[in-house]
Amino acid sequence: MAVQRENHREDVAGRANVEDTPELLAYYDALDRHHAGALWTVANKIEPWEPKSQSVPVVWRYRDLRDHVLRSIDLVTPEKAGRRVIYLNNPGRTDVAAAVGWIYAGLQVMKPGEVASAHRHSASAIRFIMEGTGAYTVVDGHKMTLGANDFVLTPNGTWHEHGVSAEGSTCLWQDGLDIPFVNAMEANFYEVHPDLRQAVGHPVDDMTKTWGNAGLTPSGGDWQKGYSPMFKYEWAPTYEALGRYALCTDGSPFDGVMMDYVNPVTNGPVMRTLGASMQMLRPGEHTKAHRHTGSYLYHVAKGRGYSVINGQRFDWQERDIFCVPSWAWHEHVNLDDRDDACLFCLSDLPVMRALGFYREEAFSDNHGHQPVK
Ligand SMILES: [Fe+2]
Ligand SMILES: [Fe+2]
């Protein structure tokens, strides 16, 4: 059997550049039989000059997907399906079921009165509400109520269950998890709660009321865990904060007015593996292009516009989701001249930063804007 290999021949000193000969091919076959190989046959592939993402830029338009997601209500029950989710399948990452890079995402739907059984897993999740009323999540006995553009954390190892109250309406939300990453690390465990439901042991929304007060944390409050105790981040204070910040900043030339959601105890990311931010593009704003390591999944929380990703234009409007793969050039445009646009962004930035992999570069030609193909 011929040895599978990639020979990216480049006439650069120090890079692999070995011509195949019958003798070498026979040698590679002999090595292969011992589960070994010659590094120079793969070196240029496994050590690229710069990151080469397998993910491709995609926009998932809500108007295309919403009816399909709702249809799953008639096709499967939450009991049988476990979770009634339509996942976002990046054409370059179907082998690991990722929306981008090592991030999984899906659209989940629940009817009033439905509840999924409590479980826990090594993967961490952010659940971002898209529409409907009455959604709630219970995390380790803390019940959080959720409205549109709110999100809730279900960190690594926490018991959690999702539901919609009987008085509510059908709810749709975006799940974002680090499942592909945890699987790549071969560290994923999954467990169903022995009682299927967990008891609520605290006042409703207590974690956000306790930890989510701007500039204030509870005196003597103690929190040692590796994720934010706030659990739920609400849209109203987020939007208000962006508006306040916009009054006194020019913002980033690449990101507009952008703020990171933080763990109030550490001021660091909300969880160890997944970060969240919200960026506001002011009326008519067109940011400059840059690129950086890390995978980014954007959810249009408000407004309409487009992003240019590696020279390709992707139009978006409220509730659409799009991804920016690692090291892809990107810039954003708010097409509304009178109102702002807001992009919720889920990323693996905490991993990139913690491991020292974060890099960033500005697009220098053409006044900072990519030519659009
Ligand atoms: Fe879960
Ligand atoms: Fe960026």
mmCIF file of C-alpha atoms and ligand atoms in Angstrom:
data_model
loop_
_atom_site.group_PDB
_atom_site.id
_atom_site.type_symbol
_atom_site.label_atom_id
_atom_site.label_comp_id
_atom_site.label_asym_id
_atom_site.label_seq_id
_atom_site.Cartn_x
_atom_site.Cartn_y
_atom_site.Cartn_z
ATOM 1 C CA MET A 1 0.000 0.000 0.000
ATOM 2 C CA ALA A 2 1.349 3.413 -0.936
ATOM 3 C CA VAL A 3 2.129 5.725 1.946
ATOM 4 C CA GLN A 4 -0.215 8.703 2.071
ATOM 5 C CA ARG A 5 1.756 11.867 2.280
ATOM 6 C CA GLU A 6 1.757 15.538 1.413
ATOM 7 C CA ASN A 7 4.812 16.910 -0.294
ATOM 8 C CA HIS A 8 4.453 20.685 -0.408
ATOM 9 C CA ARG A 9 7.695 21.333 -2.213
ATOM 10 C CA GLU A 10 9.000 24.759 -1.534
ATOM 11 C CA ASP A 11 12.484 25.906 -2.448
ATOM 12 C CA VAL A 12 13.194 27.323 0.956
ATOM 13 C CA ALA A 13 16.165 26.332 3.058
ATOM 14 C CA GLY A 14 15.065 24.312 6.064
ATOM 15 C CA ARG A 15 11.787 23.182 4.460
ATOM 16 C CA ALA A 16 11.257 19.613 3.301
ATOM 17 C CA ASN A 17 11.924 19.221 -0.414
ATOM 18 C CA VAL A 18 12.716 15.566 -1.159
ATOM 19 C CA GLU A 19 11.977 14.112 -4.614
ATOM 20 C CA ASP A 20 10.255 10.721 -4.699
ATOM 21 C CA THR A 21 12.426 7.876 -6.038
ATOM 22 C CA PRO A 22 11.508 4.178 -6.300
ATOM 23 C CA GLU A 23 13.937 3.504 -3.464
ATOM 24 C CA LEU A 24 12.381 6.179 -1.212
ATOM 25 C CA LEU A 25 8.816 5.043 -2.002
ATOM 26 C CA ALA A 26 9.765 1.498 -0.994
ATOM 27 C CA TYR A 27 11.361 2.909 2.133
ATOM 28 C CA TYR A 28 8.156 4.832 3.051
ATOM 29 C CA ASP A 29 6.130 1.639 2.572
ATOM 30 C CA ALA A 30 8.501 -0.255 4.853
ATOM 31 C CA LEU A 31 8.158 2.434 7.540
ATOM 32 C CA ASP A 32 4.366 2.421 7.165
ATOM 33 C CA ARG A 33 4.245 -1.290 7.951
ATOM 34 C CA HIS A 34 5.772 -0.420 11.340
ATOM 35 C CA HIS A 35 3.328 2.473 11.939
ATOM 36 C CA ALA A 36 6.080 5.002 11.350
ATOM 37 C CA GLY A 37 6.865 7.600 8.711
ATOM 38 C CA ALA A 38 9.536 9.989 7.439
ATOM 39 C CA LEU A 39 8.888 13.453 8.842
ATOM 40 C CA TRP A 40 10.004 15.189 5.642
ATOM 41 C CA THR A 41 6.966 13.735 3.834
ATOM 42 C CA VAL A 42 4.536 15.570 6.121
ATOM 43 C CA ALA A 43 6.600 18.335 7.747
ATOM 44 C CA ASN A 44 5.402 21.176 5.526
ATOM 45 C CA LYS A 45 1.797 20.141 6.121
ATOM 46 C CA ILE A 46 1.895 19.732 9.884
ATOM 47 C CA GLU A 47 4.050 22.806 10.390
ATOM 48 C CA PRO A 48 2.511 25.449 8.096
ATOM 49 C CA TRP A 49 3.983 28.946 7.896
ATOM 50 C CA GLU A 50 0.765 30.241 9.388
ATOM 51 C CA PRO A 51 -2.558 28.756 10.557
ATOM 52 C CA LYS A 52 -4.556 27.115 7.758
ATOM 53 C CA SER A 53 -8.098 26.716 9.038
ATOM 54 C CA GLN A 54 -10.125 23.787 7.776
ATOM 55 C CA SER A 55 -13.268 25.785 8.537
ATOM 56 C CA VAL A 56 -14.836 27.867 5.806
ATOM 57 C CA PRO A 57 -16.703 31.127 6.382
ATOM 58 C CA VAL A 58 -20.463 30.454 6.488
ATOM 59 C CA VAL A 59 -23.564 32.474 7.261
ATOM 60 C CA TRP A 60 -26.528 30.518 8.613
ATOM 61 C CA ARG A 61 -29.572 32.625 7.799
ATOM 62 C CA TYR A 62 -32.364 32.411 10.319
ATOM 63 C CA ARG A 63 -35.050 32.875 7.670
ATOM 64 C CA ASP A 64 -33.741 29.702 5.972
ATOM 65 C CA LEU A 65 -33.404 27.610 9.127
ATOM 66 C CA ARG A 66 -36.206 28.707 11.461
ATOM 67 C CA ASP A 67 -38.988 26.643 9.822
ATOM 68 C CA HIS A 68 -36.765 23.569 9.723
ATOM 69 C CA VAL A 69 -35.977 23.950 13.413
ATOM 70 C CA LEU A 70 -39.681 24.369 14.274
ATOM 71 C CA ARG A 71 -40.521 21.280 12.208
ATOM 72 C CA SER A 72 -38.429 19.137 14.543
ATOM 73 C CA ILE A 73 -41.152 19.718 17.183
ATOM 74 C CA ASP A 74 -43.488 17.471 15.151
ATOM 75 C CA LEU A 75 -40.813 14.952 14.274
ATOM 76 C CA VAL A 76 -39.154 14.143 17.611
ATOM 77 C CA THR A 77 -39.824 14.575 21.324
ATOM 78 C CA PRO A 78 -37.134 15.921 23.675
ATOM 79 C CA GLU A 79 -37.373 12.611 25.568
ATOM 80 C CA LYS A 80 -36.471 10.568 22.484
ATOM 81 C CA ALA A 81 -34.011 12.991 20.909
ATOM 82 C CA GLY A 82 -32.366 13.875 24.207
ATOM 83 C CA ARG A 83 -32.182 17.443 23.003
ATOM 84 C CA ARG A 84 -34.140 18.767 20.025
ATOM 85 C CA VAL A 85 -31.314 20.509 18.255
ATOM 86 C CA ILE A 86 -30.378 21.277 14.665
ATOM 87 C CA TYR A 87 -26.630 21.750 14.638
ATOM 88 C CA LEU A 88 -24.574 24.045 12.420
ATOM 89 C CA ASN A 89 -22.318 21.920 10.278
ATOM 90 C CA ASN A 90 -19.331 23.748 8.808
ATOM 91 C CA PRO A 91 -18.525 22.124 5.418
ATOM 92 C CA GLY A 92 -14.854 21.966 6.399
ATOM 93 C CA ARG A 93 -15.522 20.497 9.852
ATOM 94 C CA THR A 94 -18.217 17.862 9.341
ATOM 95 C CA ASP A 95 -15.849 15.208 10.727
ATOM 96 C CA VAL A 96 -16.031 16.800 14.180
ATOM 97 C CA ALA A 97 -19.513 18.397 13.898
ATOM 98 C CA ALA A 98 -18.139 21.882 14.460
ATOM 99 C CA ALA A 99 -19.635 25.200 13.389
ATOM 100 C CA VAL A 100 -16.129 26.650 13.263
ATOM 101 C CA GLY A 101 -12.753 25.444 14.492
ATOM 102 C CA TRP A 102 -13.339 23.502 17.691
ATOM 103 C CA ILE A 103 -16.685 25.147 18.516
ATOM 104 C CA TYR A 104 -19.985 23.338 18.196
ATOM 105 C CA ALA A 105 -23.250 25.258 17.768
ATOM 106 C CA GLY A 106 -26.886 24.334 17.354
ATOM 107 C CA LEU A 107 -30.378 25.768 17.312
ATOM 108 C CA GLN A 108 -32.619 24.251 19.958
ATOM 109 C CA VAL A 109 -36.392 24.522 20.209
ATOM 110 C CA MET A 110 -38.763 23.816 23.083
ATOM 111 C CA LYS A 111 -42.511 24.146 23.484
ATOM 112 C CA PRO A 112 -44.204 25.580 26.588
ATOM 113 C CA GLY A 113 -44.225 23.032 29.401
ATOM 114 C CA GLU A 114 -41.344 20.997 28.001
ATOM 115 C CA VAL A 115 -38.240 20.262 30.017
ATOM 116 C CA ALA A 116 -35.107 18.305 29.128
ATOM 117 C CA SER A 117 -33.672 15.931 31.688
ATOM 118 C CA ALA A 118 -30.839 17.158 33.895
ATOM 119 C CA HIS A 119 -27.354 16.104 32.920
ATOM 120 C CA ARG A 120 -23.756 17.187 33.083
ATOM 121 C CA HIS A 121 -20.732 16.865 30.828
ATOM 122 C CA SER A 122 -17.147 17.974 30.480
ATOM 123 C CA ALA A 123 -18.068 20.348 27.661
ATOM 124 C CA SER A 124 -19.044 23.896 28.619
ATOM 125 C CA ALA A 125 -21.985 25.670 27.041
ATOM 126 C CA ILE A 126 -23.367 29.107 26.370
ATOM 127 C CA ARG A 127 -27.073 29.216 25.595
ATOM 128 C CA PHE A 128 -28.122 32.412 23.802
ATOM 129 C CA ILE A 129 -31.878 33.024 23.614
ATOM 130 C CA MET A 130 -33.269 33.960 20.200
ATOM 131 C CA GLU A 131 -37.035 34.113 20.627
ATOM 132 C CA GLY A 132 -39.899 33.082 22.872
ATOM 133 C CA THR A 133 -40.852 33.647 26.493
ATOM 134 C CA GLY A 134 -40.673 31.489 29.603
ATOM 135 C CA ALA A 135 -37.289 29.866 28.925
ATOM 136 C CA TYR A 136 -35.307 28.867 31.982
ATOM 137 C CA THR A 137 -32.194 26.905 32.839
ATOM 138 C CA VAL A 138 -31.264 25.328 36.160
ATOM 139 C CA VAL A 139 -27.516 25.157 36.867
ATOM 140 C CA ASP A 140 -26.421 23.328 40.009
ATOM 141 C CA GLY A 141 -29.726 24.147 41.722
ATOM 142 C CA HIS A 142 -29.814 27.810 40.604
ATOM 143 C CA LYS A 143 -32.756 28.632 38.352
ATOM 144 C CA MET A 144 -32.306 31.378 35.760
ATOM 145 C CA THR A 145 -35.125 32.881 33.692
ATOM 146 C CA LEU A 146 -34.160 33.896 30.172
ATOM 147 C CA GLY A 147 -35.345 36.352 27.524
ATOM 148 C CA ALA A 148 -34.167 37.230 24.022
ATOM 149 C CA ASN A 149 -30.451 38.081 23.770
ATOM 150 C CA ASP A 150 -29.810 36.858 27.330
ATOM 151 C CA PHE A 151 -27.407 34.002 27.689
ATOM 152 C CA VAL A 152 -26.712 31.457 30.377
ATOM 153 C CA LEU A 153 -23.578 29.463 31.147
ATOM 154 C CA THR A 154 -23.581 25.759 31.850
ATOM 155 C CA PRO A 155 -19.907 25.234 32.672
ATOM 156 C CA ASN A 156 -17.901 22.031 32.625
ATOM 157 C CA GLY A 157 -19.256 19.587 35.212
ATOM 158 C CA THR A 158 -22.340 21.526 36.308
ATOM 159 C CA TRP A 159 -25.735 19.776 36.473
ATOM 160 C CA HIS A 160 -28.120 21.544 34.141
ATOM 161 C CA GLU A 161 -31.525 21.264 32.563
ATOM 162 C CA HIS A 162 -33.436 23.523 30.206
ATOM 163 C CA GLY A 163 -37.150 24.120 30.002
ATOM 164 C CA VAL A 164 -39.946 26.466 29.016
ATOM 165 C CA SER A 165 -42.672 27.321 31.543
ATOM 166 C CA ALA A 166 -46.240 26.254 30.700
ATOM 167 C CA GLU A 167 -47.286 29.928 30.479
ATOM 168 C CA GLY A 168 -44.492 30.756 28.008
ATOM 169 C CA SER A 169 -44.279 30.477 24.222
ATOM 170 C CA THR A 170 -42.164 28.278 21.950
ATOM 171 C CA CYS A 171 -38.522 29.183 22.528
ATOM 172 C CA LEU A 172 -35.559 28.974 20.186
ATOM 173 C CA TRP A 173 -32.012 29.490 21.239
ATOM 174 C CA GLN A 174 -28.465 29.029 20.078
ATOM 175 C CA ASP A 175 -26.312 26.536 21.935
ATOM 176 C CA GLY A 176 -22.570 27.050 21.711
ATOM 177 C CA LEU A 177 -20.239 24.447 23.207
ATOM 178 C CA ASP A 178 -16.619 23.408 23.193
ATOM 179 C CA ILE A 179 -17.578 19.765 22.407
ATOM 180 C CA PRO A 180 -15.133 19.343 19.473
ATOM 181 C CA PHE A 181 -12.316 20.778 21.585
ATOM 182 C CA VAL A 182 -13.049 18.547 24.574
ATOM 183 C CA ASN A 183 -13.259 15.562 22.214
ATOM 184 C CA ALA A 184 -9.951 16.555 20.589
ATOM 185 C CA MET A 185 -8.468 16.490 24.076
ATOM 186 C CA GLU A 186 -10.186 13.104 24.591
ATOM 187 C CA ALA A 187 -11.612 14.315 27.880
ATOM 188 C CA ASN A 188 -15.381 14.276 27.416
ATOM 189 C CA PHE A 189 -17.652 12.644 30.009
ATOM 190 C CA TYR A 190 -21.457 12.724 29.990
ATOM 191 C CA GLU A 191 -23.803 11.796 32.812
ATOM 192 C CA VAL A 192 -27.575 11.892 33.306
ATOM 193 C CA HIS A 193 -28.849 13.127 36.689
ATOM 194 C CA PRO A 194 -30.034 10.210 38.852
ATOM 195 C CA ASP A 195 -33.364 11.962 39.538
ATOM 196 C CA LEU A 196 -33.731 13.267 35.930
ATOM 197 C CA ARG A 197 -34.650 16.657 37.458
ATOM 198 C CA GLN A 198 -32.647 18.588 39.999
ATOM 199 C CA ALA A 199 -34.163 20.458 42.907
ATOM 200 C CA VAL A 200 -34.038 24.262 42.809
ATOM 201 C CA GLY A 201 -32.322 25.263 46.029
ATOM 202 C CA HIS A 202 -32.041 29.043 45.724
ATOM 203 C CA PRO A 203 -34.158 32.101 44.871
ATOM 204 C CA VAL A 204 -34.769 32.438 41.122
ATOM 205 C CA ASP A 205 -32.029 34.406 39.306
ATOM 206 C CA ASP A 206 -30.008 34.642 42.546
ATOM 207 C CA MET A 207 -26.582 34.323 40.886
ATOM 208 C CA THR A 208 -27.128 37.272 38.552
ATOM 209 C CA LYS A 209 -28.664 39.329 41.359
ATOM 210 C CA THR A 210 -25.683 38.521 43.578
ATOM 211 C CA TRP A 211 -22.780 38.815 41.138
ATOM 212 C CA GLY A 212 -24.155 40.878 38.265
ATOM 213 C CA ASN A 213 -24.051 44.348 39.781
ATOM 214 C CA ALA A 214 -21.773 46.741 37.929
ATOM 215 C CA GLY A 215 -18.750 47.664 40.023
ATOM 216 C CA LEU A 216 -19.965 45.785 43.081
ATOM 217 C CA THR A 217 -19.388 42.283 44.385
ATOM 218 C CA PRO A 218 -20.861 40.876 47.591
ATOM 219 C CA SER A 219 -18.740 41.608 50.686
ATOM 220 C CA GLY A 220 -17.121 38.426 51.839
ATOM 221 C CA GLY A 221 -18.466 36.689 48.760
ATOM 222 C CA ASP A 222 -16.333 33.681 47.975
ATOM 223 C CA TRP A 223 -16.093 31.978 44.606
ATOM 224 C CA GLN A 224 -13.166 29.743 43.718
ATOM 225 C CA LYS A 225 -14.482 27.873 40.691
ATOM 226 C CA GLY A 226 -12.951 28.236 37.239
ATOM 227 C CA TYR A 227 -15.991 29.931 35.713
ATOM 228 C CA SER A 228 -18.145 32.957 36.356
ATOM 229 C CA PRO A 229 -20.629 32.709 39.238
ATOM 230 C CA MET A 230 -22.974 35.044 37.372
ATOM 231 C CA PHE A 231 -24.397 32.228 35.180
ATOM 232 C CA LYS A 232 -26.824 34.552 33.357
ATOM 233 C CA TYR A 233 -25.914 37.705 31.412
ATOM 234 C CA GLU A 234 -28.854 39.860 30.422
ATOM 235 C CA TRP A 235 -29.357 41.869 27.253
ATOM 236 C CA ALA A 236 -30.725 45.106 28.771
ATOM 237 C CA PRO A 237 -27.680 45.955 30.942
ATOM 238 C CA THR A 238 -25.371 44.810 28.121
ATOM 239 C CA TYR A 239 -26.937 47.149 25.587
ATOM 240 C CA GLU A 240 -26.999 49.971 28.114
ATOM 241 C CA ALA A 241 -23.292 49.443 28.864
ATOM 242 C CA LEU A 242 -22.371 49.500 25.171
ATOM 243 C CA GLY A 243 -24.330 52.727 24.738
ATOM 244 C CA ARG A 244 -22.592 54.319 27.742
ATOM 245 C CA TYR A 245 -19.167 53.217 26.561
ATOM 246 C CA ALA A 246 -19.915 54.518 23.028
ATOM 247 C CA LEU A 247 -20.375 58.006 24.475
ATOM 248 C CA CYS A 248 -16.731 58.210 25.472
ATOM 249 C CA THR A 249 -14.758 56.050 23.039
ATOM 250 C CA ASP A 250 -13.928 55.993 19.366
ATOM 251 C CA GLY A 251 -13.990 52.214 19.697
ATOM 252 C CA SER A 252 -11.655 49.807 17.977
ATOM 253 C CA PRO A 253 -10.990 50.431 14.276
ATOM 254 C CA PHE A 254 -11.532 46.681 13.767
ATOM 255 C CA ASP A 255 -14.389 45.901 16.133
ATOM 256 C CA GLY A 256 -16.319 49.095 16.785
ATOM 257 C CA VAL A 257 -17.530 49.434 20.366
ATOM 258 C CA MET A 258 -16.787 46.048 21.820
ATOM 259 C CA MET A 259 -17.076 44.743 25.375
ATOM 260 C CA ASP A 260 -16.196 41.369 26.824
ATOM 261 C CA TYR A 261 -18.439 39.509 29.227
ATOM 262 C CA VAL A 262 -16.358 38.723 32.287
ATOM 263 C CA ASN A 263 -16.246 36.609 35.388
ATOM 264 C CA PRO A 264 -16.794 39.347 38.039
ATOM 265 C CA VAL A 265 -14.400 37.620 40.442
ATOM 266 C CA THR A 266 -11.399 37.442 38.107
ATOM 267 C CA ASN A 267 -12.303 39.968 35.404
ATOM 268 C CA GLY A 268 -11.280 37.147 33.052
ATOM 269 C CA PRO A 269 -13.421 35.209 30.571
ATOM 270 C CA VAL A 270 -16.767 33.738 31.636
ATOM 271 C CA MET A 271 -15.446 30.192 31.283
ATOM 272 C CA ARG A 272 -12.031 28.604 30.783
ATOM 273 C CA THR A 273 -12.600 27.491 27.212
ATOM 274 C CA LEU A 274 -15.245 29.811 25.785
ATOM 275 C CA GLY A 275 -15.321 33.587 25.757
ATOM 276 C CA ALA A 276 -18.219 35.894 24.961
ATOM 277 C CA SER A 277 -18.374 39.487 23.834
ATOM 278 C CA MET A 278 -20.831 41.944 22.345
ATOM 279 C CA GLN A 279 -19.817 44.501 19.777
ATOM 280 C CA MET A 280 -21.795 47.497 18.643
ATOM 281 C CA LEU A 281 -21.336 48.864 15.141
ATOM 282 C CA ARG A 282 -22.494 52.453 15.145
ATOM 283 C CA PRO A 283 -24.855 53.688 12.378
ATOM 284 C CA GLY A 284 -23.125 53.250 9.019
ATOM 285 C CA GLU A 285 -19.871 52.067 10.607
ATOM 286 C CA HIS A 286 -17.438 50.123 8.431
ATOM 287 C CA THR A 287 -14.579 48.620 10.453
ATOM 288 C CA LYS A 288 -11.103 47.998 9.124
ATOM 289 C CA ALA A 289 -9.959 44.464 8.349
ATOM 290 C CA HIS A 290 -7.752 42.415 10.618
ATOM 291 C CA ARG A 291 -7.145 38.767 11.385
ATOM 292 C CA HIS A 292 -6.255 36.842 14.496
ATOM 293 C CA THR A 293 -5.963 33.310 15.781
ATOM 294 C CA GLY A 294 -9.023 31.722 17.352
ATOM 295 C CA SER A 295 -12.427 30.704 16.037
ATOM 296 C CA TYR A 296 -15.353 33.107 16.192
ATOM 297 C CA LEU A 297 -19.065 32.528 15.949
ATOM 298 C CA TYR A 298 -21.120 35.696 15.555
ATOM 299 C CA HIS A 299 -24.807 35.967 16.321
ATOM 300 C CA VAL A 300 -26.583 39.065 15.045
ATOM 301 C CA ALA A 301 -28.376 40.305 18.149
ATOM 302 C CA LYS A 302 -29.580 43.505 16.471
ATOM 303 C CA GLY A 303 -29.517 45.203 13.090
ATOM 304 C CA ARG A 304 -28.349 44.327 9.598
ATOM 305 C CA GLY A 305 -25.168 44.587 7.628
ATOM 306 C CA TYR A 306 -22.458 42.472 6.116
ATOM 307 C CA SER A 307 -18.998 41.176 6.871
ATOM 308 C CA VAL A 308 -16.172 40.624 4.417
ATOM 309 C CA ILE A 309 -14.334 37.428 5.345
ATOM 310 C CA ASN A 310 -11.243 36.494 3.332
ATOM 311 C CA GLY A 311 -12.440 38.747 0.527
ATOM 312 C CA GLN A 312 -15.963 37.350 0.371
ATOM 313 C CA ARG A 313 -19.061 39.326 1.346
ATOM 314 C CA PHE A 314 -21.609 37.751 3.718
ATOM 315 C CA ASP A 315 -24.814 39.702 4.318
ATOM 316 C CA TRP A 316 -26.551 39.260 7.648
ATOM 317 C CA GLN A 317 -29.555 40.437 9.592
ATOM 318 C CA GLU A 318 -30.991 39.938 13.052
ATOM 319 C CA ARG A 319 -30.732 36.292 14.293
ATOM 320 C CA ASP A 320 -28.359 35.181 11.542
ATOM 321 C CA ILE A 321 -25.207 33.407 12.676
ATOM 322 C CA PHE A 322 -21.884 33.509 10.859
ATOM 323 C CA CYS A 323 -18.386 32.329 11.565
ATOM 324 C CA VAL A 324 -14.900 33.733 11.146
ATOM 325 C CA PRO A 325 -12.296 30.951 11.058
ATOM 326 C CA SER A 326 -8.921 31.352 12.711
ATOM 327 C CA TRP A 327 -6.547 33.727 10.911
ATOM 328 C CA ALA A 328 -9.213 34.799 8.389
ATOM 329 C CA TRP A 329 -9.293 38.464 7.380
ATOM 330 C CA HIS A 330 -12.540 40.090 8.425
ATOM 331 C CA GLU A 331 -14.262 43.453 8.614
ATOM 332 C CA HIS A 332 -17.838 44.370 9.510
ATOM 333 C CA VAL A 333 -20.315 46.862 8.070
ATOM 334 C CA ASN A 334 -23.506 48.228 9.615
ATOM 335 C CA LEU A 335 -25.827 48.962 6.688
ATOM 336 C CA ASP A 336 -28.234 51.031 8.769
ATOM 337 C CA ASP A 337 -27.384 54.746 8.758
ATOM 338 C CA ARG A 338 -29.656 55.542 11.682
ATOM 339 C CA ASP A 339 -29.423 52.641 14.099
ATOM 340 C CA ASP A 340 -26.633 50.550 15.592
ATOM 341 C CA ALA A 341 -26.042 46.857 14.960
ATOM 342 C CA CYS A 342 -24.934 44.440 17.693
ATOM 343 C CA LEU A 343 -22.989 41.232 17.213
ATOM 344 C CA PHE A 344 -22.760 38.663 19.985
ATOM 345 C CA CYS A 345 -19.523 36.740 19.620
ATOM 346 C CA LEU A 346 -18.636 33.354 21.026
ATOM 347 C CA SER A 347 -14.991 32.345 20.713
ATOM 348 C CA ASP A 348 -12.211 30.111 21.938
ATOM 349 C CA LEU A 349 -10.135 33.159 22.803
ATOM 350 C CA PRO A 350 -9.637 32.072 26.463
ATOM 351 C CA VAL A 351 -7.839 28.947 25.200
ATOM 352 C CA MET A 352 -5.767 30.909 22.694
ATOM 353 C CA ARG A 353 -4.691 33.416 25.325
ATOM 354 C CA ALA A 354 -4.084 30.906 28.120
ATOM 355 C CA LEU A 355 -1.848 28.792 25.884
ATOM 356 C CA GLY A 356 0.020 31.733 24.395
ATOM 357 C CA PHE A 357 -1.339 31.163 20.867
ATOM 358 C CA TYR A 358 -3.048 34.508 20.360
ATOM 359 C CA ARG A 359 -1.788 36.621 17.432
ATOM 360 C CA GLU A 360 -3.326 39.527 15.618
ATOM 361 C CA GLU A 361 -2.529 41.408 12.431
ATOM 362 C CA ALA A 362 -4.027 44.452 10.705
ATOM 363 C CA PHE A 363 -4.762 44.486 6.967
ATOM 364 C CA SER A 364 -2.452 47.205 5.752
ATOM 365 C CA ASP A 365 -3.271 47.616 2.035
ATOM 366 C CA ASN A 366 -6.145 49.491 0.455
ATOM 367 C CA HIS A 367 -6.750 51.745 3.521
ATOM 368 C CA GLY A 368 -7.395 48.663 5.655
ATOM 369 C CA HIS A 369 -10.198 47.189 3.540
ATOM 370 C CA GLN A 370 -10.102 43.909 1.658
ATOM 371 C CA PRO A 371 -10.849 43.827 -2.037
ATOM 372 C CA VAL A 372 -14.186 41.992 -2.357
ATOM 373 C CA LYS A 373 -14.131 39.058 -4.787
HETATM 374 FE FE FE B 1 -25.884 19.941 28.300
HETATM 375 FE FE FE B 2 -11.712 40.406 14.874
#
